[in-house]
Amino acid sequence: MRDILFSNAHLIDPEAGTVHQGQLLVRDGQIAAQLAPGDLAPEAEEVDCGGRMLAPGIVDIGVKVCEPGERHKESFRSAGLAAAAGGVTTIVTRPDTSPAIDNPETLEFVSRRAAETAPVNVRTMAALTKGRDGREMTEIGFLLDAGAVAFTDCDRVIENTKVFTRALTYARSLGALVVAHPQEPGLSRGAAATSGKFASLRGLAGVSPMAERIGLDRDIGLVEMTGARYHADQITTARALPALERAKGNGYDITAGTSIHHLTLNELDVADYRTFFKVKPPLRAEEDRVSTVDAVRNGLIDIISSMHTPQDEESKRLPFEEAASGAVALETLLPAALRLYHADSLDLATLFRAIALNPARRLGLSGGRLSVGAPADLVLFDPSAPFVMDRFKLQSKSKNTPFDGQRLQGRVLATYVAGQEVYRKS
Amino acid sequence: MSFTHRHLLGIEHLSPVDIGAILDLAETYVDLNRRTDKRSDVLSGLTQINMFFENSTRTQASFELAGKRLGADVMNMAMQASSIKKGETLIDTALTLNAMHPDLLVVRHPHSGAVDLLAQKVNCAVLNAGDGRHEHPTQALLDALTIRRAKGRLHRLSIAICGDIAHSRVARSNILLLGKMENRMRLIGPPTLMPSQVAEFGVEVFDDMEKGLQDVDVVMMLRLQRERMDGGFIPSEREYYHRYGLDAEKLARAKDDAIVMHPGPMNRGVEIDGTIADDINRSVIQEQVEMGVAVRMAAMELLARNRRAELAA
């Protein structure tokens, strides 16, 4: 395989925290060198980046691919194409399929399907309890051997604290990462919106933002007790942030993520019961959104995820409280996140720290960086190119994006996995 | 005529002028309804379908009577018993209805926003007869007409709404309507039955009923749903009655000529003392029922005018 030289680029290096002009040399699917603009490069196939941004490909924790069970909503093929079109080079899948991915055999099936059909890297998370019903822990050891990178019951909270404690303790002995959904289940049961003026006006059952704080507080207590490696999937409220900060300050092995929707939308976007804006946890007040963006900027929240959740039209064309939660976001993650860049809320190096470097580090993956020896998983994009989002042009089988019809800025021009082009904008 | 709406989905979208137009027209129907010959033909030739996805006797009867008096062909569909149980979605129901060419669709549904969703998918005028805990616009309009007739005006009154505000679409529509008409609104009830951040609606909130009723012109009681007891919102019926039931002692705090209202059906001895409900000097509860038919006739006539104009165009 010939060497490839990505010339005339702006390199976004989240590890160094810099954005600078330069060239990138790729050899055998790995990054071989970062060169200054005028540096003499060895004989190589040249890709002229036209002065655009070249960054490590996005590593997206918490993508739902609906295999097994609901392949009509999303398959590994369609999710992989969507990821490639969105600059996502590694998707980390959720086990909230039907049946749940809670045993090594199912995990192996999923891994095989992914390897056969998806053009990007796929890593899998497995359920923490069997059937995700919070009673018995899964075969964490076997699942690790089969390739699980983390363990999660997704949006289901393990209500029985004893069961959760044992699972955390057992996971710790194997060094396994547990991803949890911090939420007090009694308070949040049945809620379709965040309690407050908007939910009251619309007559929707609401959950107090305090439910997230209480859920996180409990989990932090259990982490202190068990010493487990813990990641909170979505922190979306201002009130949860001081607790997170204290826990990190105490040296516990805790990280936190948030979703792109909670960073770029608020509860008022639901307007007249638009079900494409129904996500879990529900969209928050504007003050919470701003606090969450601040927490990403200062590094308190480590990771931004798409929380890609395909739903077909039938699941969404229902009265708001009955409609399914979730939104597709693999293809809109980067353009939506660039809203924060254009609003001067996040610089590009910080953004890629949250969408590429930190998730790779947390899962022990080698991607997410531009350093020598890292896989040449790359995204080339124009951060300023404007377009109007048309949901029917999405690669995902499901078209449930809240950004339909909205003006976005920033387009992926090409995506590379191990130096191979997997997407080029036509 | 200024009333240009295609549907009546809620008070939120109405202007004070719209509200005035409906009430003024309703006054003429109050007179008509008291005559021996109550027939009009303004809806003649039009088809009205009442779709109730939730139990209702009074509201459905009121809409049915209103439509029949105006000469519409009225059909009732009890949706609880039919296709919903067979798994049909609301959208499919709407498509089925479209094929029957109704002109007016009166809908009640247990989920907030469901009537809005249906209105987006059907080709006719939709009247919201109550959706979840969201809105119940004709109830607020009939309450407004009752107040206007009893008090001679619909502005600068001090009005208290008492009881289970959190789960009440009647309360929401009334807060919106009476607020738009520039009245002073008070909400009275236990904090467990108040919507969150309700003070941001421009109302005063009281958990002490006697303080809340001080010098008000109108006392509007809400029904306490029995299922609230099981949900642990209040400790018991008798404690609720003691603290929030309207009796003579609490009513004495209001103005001497304050009127008492209730959207029905009442739980006597739970939220209201029976003797107050029956006191013809204070209670306008029977008049509310009468105004209900007139207001629904007026709302349907206005929507039908727009419907006919739309069909002619």
mmCIF file of N, CA and C in Angstrom, chain A residues 195-197 199-206 272-273 314 317-322, chain B residues 12 90-91 109 111-114 116-117 121 133-134 172 176 195-197 200-201:
data_model
loop_
_atom_site.group_PDB
_atom_site.id
_atom_site.type_symbol
_atom_site.label_atom_id
_atom_site.label_comp_id
_atom_site.label_asym_id
_atom_site.label_seq_id
_atom_site.Cartn_x
_atom_site.Cartn_y
_atom_site.Cartn_z
ATOM 1 N N SER A 195 -40.099 19.287 33.901
ATOM 2 C CA SER A 195 -41.128 20.070 34.583
ATOM 3 C C SER A 195 -40.745 21.542 34.554
ATOM 4 N N GLY A 196 -41.745 22.388 34.543
ATOM 5 C CA GLY A 196 -41.492 23.821 34.437
ATOM 6 C C GLY A 196 -42.614 24.468 33.678
ATOM 7 N N LYS A 197 -42.423 25.730 33.333
ATOM 8 C CA LYS A 197 -43.502 26.483 32.717
ATOM 9 C C LYS A 197 -43.960 25.847 31.403
ATOM 10 N N ALA A 199 -43.753 22.662 30.276
ATOM 11 C CA ALA A 199 -44.511 21.423 30.458
ATOM 12 C C ALA A 199 -45.891 21.729 31.033
ATOM 13 N N SER A 200 -45.968 22.687 31.942
ATOM 14 C CA SER A 200 -47.257 23.053 32.538
ATOM 15 C C SER A 200 -48.197 23.601 31.479
ATOM 16 N N LEU A 201 -47.674 24.448 30.607
ATOM 17 C CA LEU A 201 -48.497 25.059 29.564
ATOM 18 C C LEU A 201 -49.006 24.013 28.581
ATOM 19 N N ARG A 202 -48.153 23.048 28.260
ATOM 20 C CA ARG A 202 -48.535 22.036 27.291
ATOM 21 C C ARG A 202 -49.297 20.882 27.928
ATOM 22 N N GLY A 203 -49.398 20.887 29.246
ATOM 23 C CA GLY A 203 -50.109 19.806 29.921
ATOM 24 C C GLY A 203 -49.398 18.472 29.821
ATOM 25 N N LEU A 204 -48.063 18.501 29.809
ATOM 26 C CA LEU A 204 -47.295 17.261 29.707
ATOM 27 C C LEU A 204 -46.758 16.869 31.079
ATOM 28 N N ALA A 205 -46.758 15.562 31.346
ATOM 29 C CA ALA A 205 -46.187 15.076 32.597
ATOM 30 C C ALA A 205 -44.700 15.407 32.600
ATOM 31 N N GLY A 206 -44.228 16.043 33.647
ATOM 32 C CA GLY A 206 -42.840 16.497 33.675
ATOM 33 C C GLY A 206 -42.018 15.794 34.732
ATOM 34 N N ASP A 272 -45.314 22.852 19.381
ATOM 35 C CA ASP A 272 -46.630 22.215 19.413
ATOM 36 C C ASP A 272 -46.508 20.700 19.319
ATOM 37 N N TYR A 273 -45.899 20.099 20.334
ATOM 38 C CA TYR A 273 -45.856 18.638 20.445
ATOM 39 C C TYR A 273 -45.108 17.978 19.294
ATOM 40 N N GLU A 314 -44.016 5.404 12.366
ATOM 41 C CA GLU A 314 -45.148 4.951 13.181
ATOM 42 C C GLU A 314 -44.905 5.193 14.663
ATOM 43 N N ARG A 317 -45.378 9.178 15.013
ATOM 44 C CA ARG A 317 -46.622 9.865 14.653
ATOM 45 C C ARG A 317 -47.735 9.492 15.625
ATOM 46 N N LEU A 318 -47.545 9.865 16.861
ATOM 47 C CA LEU A 318 -48.466 9.526 17.937
ATOM 48 C C LEU A 318 -48.578 10.750 18.833
ATOM 49 N N PRO A 319 -49.599 10.791 19.685
ATOM 50 C CA PRO A 319 -49.631 11.870 20.677
ATOM 51 C C PRO A 319 -48.317 11.893 21.466
ATOM 52 N N PHE A 320 -47.852 13.083 21.836
ATOM 53 C CA PHE A 320 -46.498 13.261 22.363
ATOM 54 C C PHE A 320 -46.145 12.272 23.475
ATOM 55 N N GLU A 321 -47.076 12.098 24.425
ATOM 56 C CA GLU A 321 -46.738 11.237 25.561
ATOM 57 C C GLU A 321 -46.639 9.768 25.171
ATOM 58 N N GLU A 322 -47.295 9.399 24.090
ATOM 59 C CA GLU A 322 -47.249 8.004 23.644
ATOM 60 C C GLU A 322 -46.124 7.748 22.649
ATOM 61 N N GLU B 12 -55.125 29.296 23.821
ATOM 62 C CA GLU B 12 -53.805 29.893 23.597
ATOM 63 C C GLU B 12 -53.753 30.704 22.301
ATOM 64 N N LEU B 90 -53.990 6.893 15.830
ATOM 65 C CA LEU B 90 -54.796 8.102 15.692
ATOM 66 C C LEU B 90 -54.764 8.609 14.248
ATOM 67 N N ILE B 91 -53.602 8.486 13.607
ATOM 68 C CA ILE B 91 -53.461 8.971 12.234
ATOM 69 C C ILE B 91 -54.343 8.159 11.287
ATOM 70 N N HIS B 109 -59.615 13.511 23.961
ATOM 71 C CA HIS B 109 -58.583 12.474 23.973
ATOM 72 C C HIS B 109 -57.811 12.532 25.288
ATOM 73 N N HIS B 111 -54.715 12.170 25.861
ATOM 74 C CA HIS B 111 -53.339 12.645 25.800
ATOM 75 C C HIS B 111 -53.240 14.093 25.346
ATOM 76 N N SER B 112 -52.429 14.868 26.060
ATOM 77 C CA SER B 112 -52.183 16.261 25.695
ATOM 78 C C SER B 112 -51.617 16.318 24.281
ATOM 79 N N GLY B 113 -52.161 17.196 23.464
ATOM 80 C CA GLY B 113 -51.612 17.386 22.122
ATOM 81 C C GLY B 113 -52.209 16.467 21.077
ATOM 82 N N ALA B 114 -52.993 15.471 21.497
ATOM 83 C CA ALA B 114 -53.528 14.508 20.528
ATOM 84 C C ALA B 114 -54.503 15.180 19.558
ATOM 85 N N ASP B 116 -54.413 18.337 18.578
ATOM 86 C CA ASP B 116 -53.581 19.096 17.626
ATOM 87 C C ASP B 116 -53.084 18.175 16.519
ATOM 88 N N LEU B 117 -52.615 16.994 16.912
ATOM 89 C CA LEU B 117 -52.077 16.036 15.941
ATOM 90 C C LEU B 117 -53.160 15.637 14.935
ATOM 91 N N LYS B 121 -54.051 16.322 10.398
ATOM 92 C CA LYS B 121 -54.207 15.249 9.426
ATOM 93 C C LYS B 121 -55.589 15.167 8.806
ATOM 94 N N ARG B 133 -54.176 16.909 29.874
ATOM 95 C CA ARG B 133 -54.244 18.002 30.833
ATOM 96 C C ARG B 133 -53.914 19.322 30.154
ATOM 97 N N HIS B 134 -54.111 19.368 28.853
ATOM 98 C CA HIS B 134 -53.699 20.543 28.092
ATOM 99 C C HIS B 134 -54.782 21.619 28.064
ATOM 100 N N ARG B 172 -56.249 25.190 32.974
ATOM 101 C CA ARG B 172 -55.312 25.783 32.013
ATOM 102 C C ARG B 172 -56.028 26.721 31.042
ATOM 103 N N LEU B 176 -55.641 30.886 30.878
ATOM 104 C CA LEU B 176 -55.277 31.586 29.645
ATOM 105 C C LEU B 176 -56.353 32.597 29.256
ATOM 106 N N PRO B 195 -49.280 22.878 39.178
ATOM 107 C CA PRO B 195 -48.272 22.639 38.136
ATOM 108 C C PRO B 195 -46.970 23.341 38.519
ATOM 109 N N SER B 196 -45.842 22.834 38.006
ATOM 110 C CA SER B 196 -44.576 23.450 38.397
ATOM 111 C C SER B 196 -44.421 24.816 37.732
ATOM 112 N N GLN B 197 -43.808 25.711 38.451
ATOM 113 C CA GLN B 197 -43.547 27.088 38.008
ATOM 114 C C GLN B 197 -44.805 27.791 37.508
ATOM 115 N N GLU B 200 -45.293 31.657 36.989
ATOM 116 C CA GLU B 200 -44.847 32.345 35.776
ATOM 117 C C GLU B 200 -45.978 32.617 34.782
ATOM 118 N N PHE B 201 -47.158 32.075 35.051
ATOM 119 C CA PHE B 201 -48.300 32.371 34.189
ATOM 120 C C PHE B 201 -48.950 33.702 34.553
#
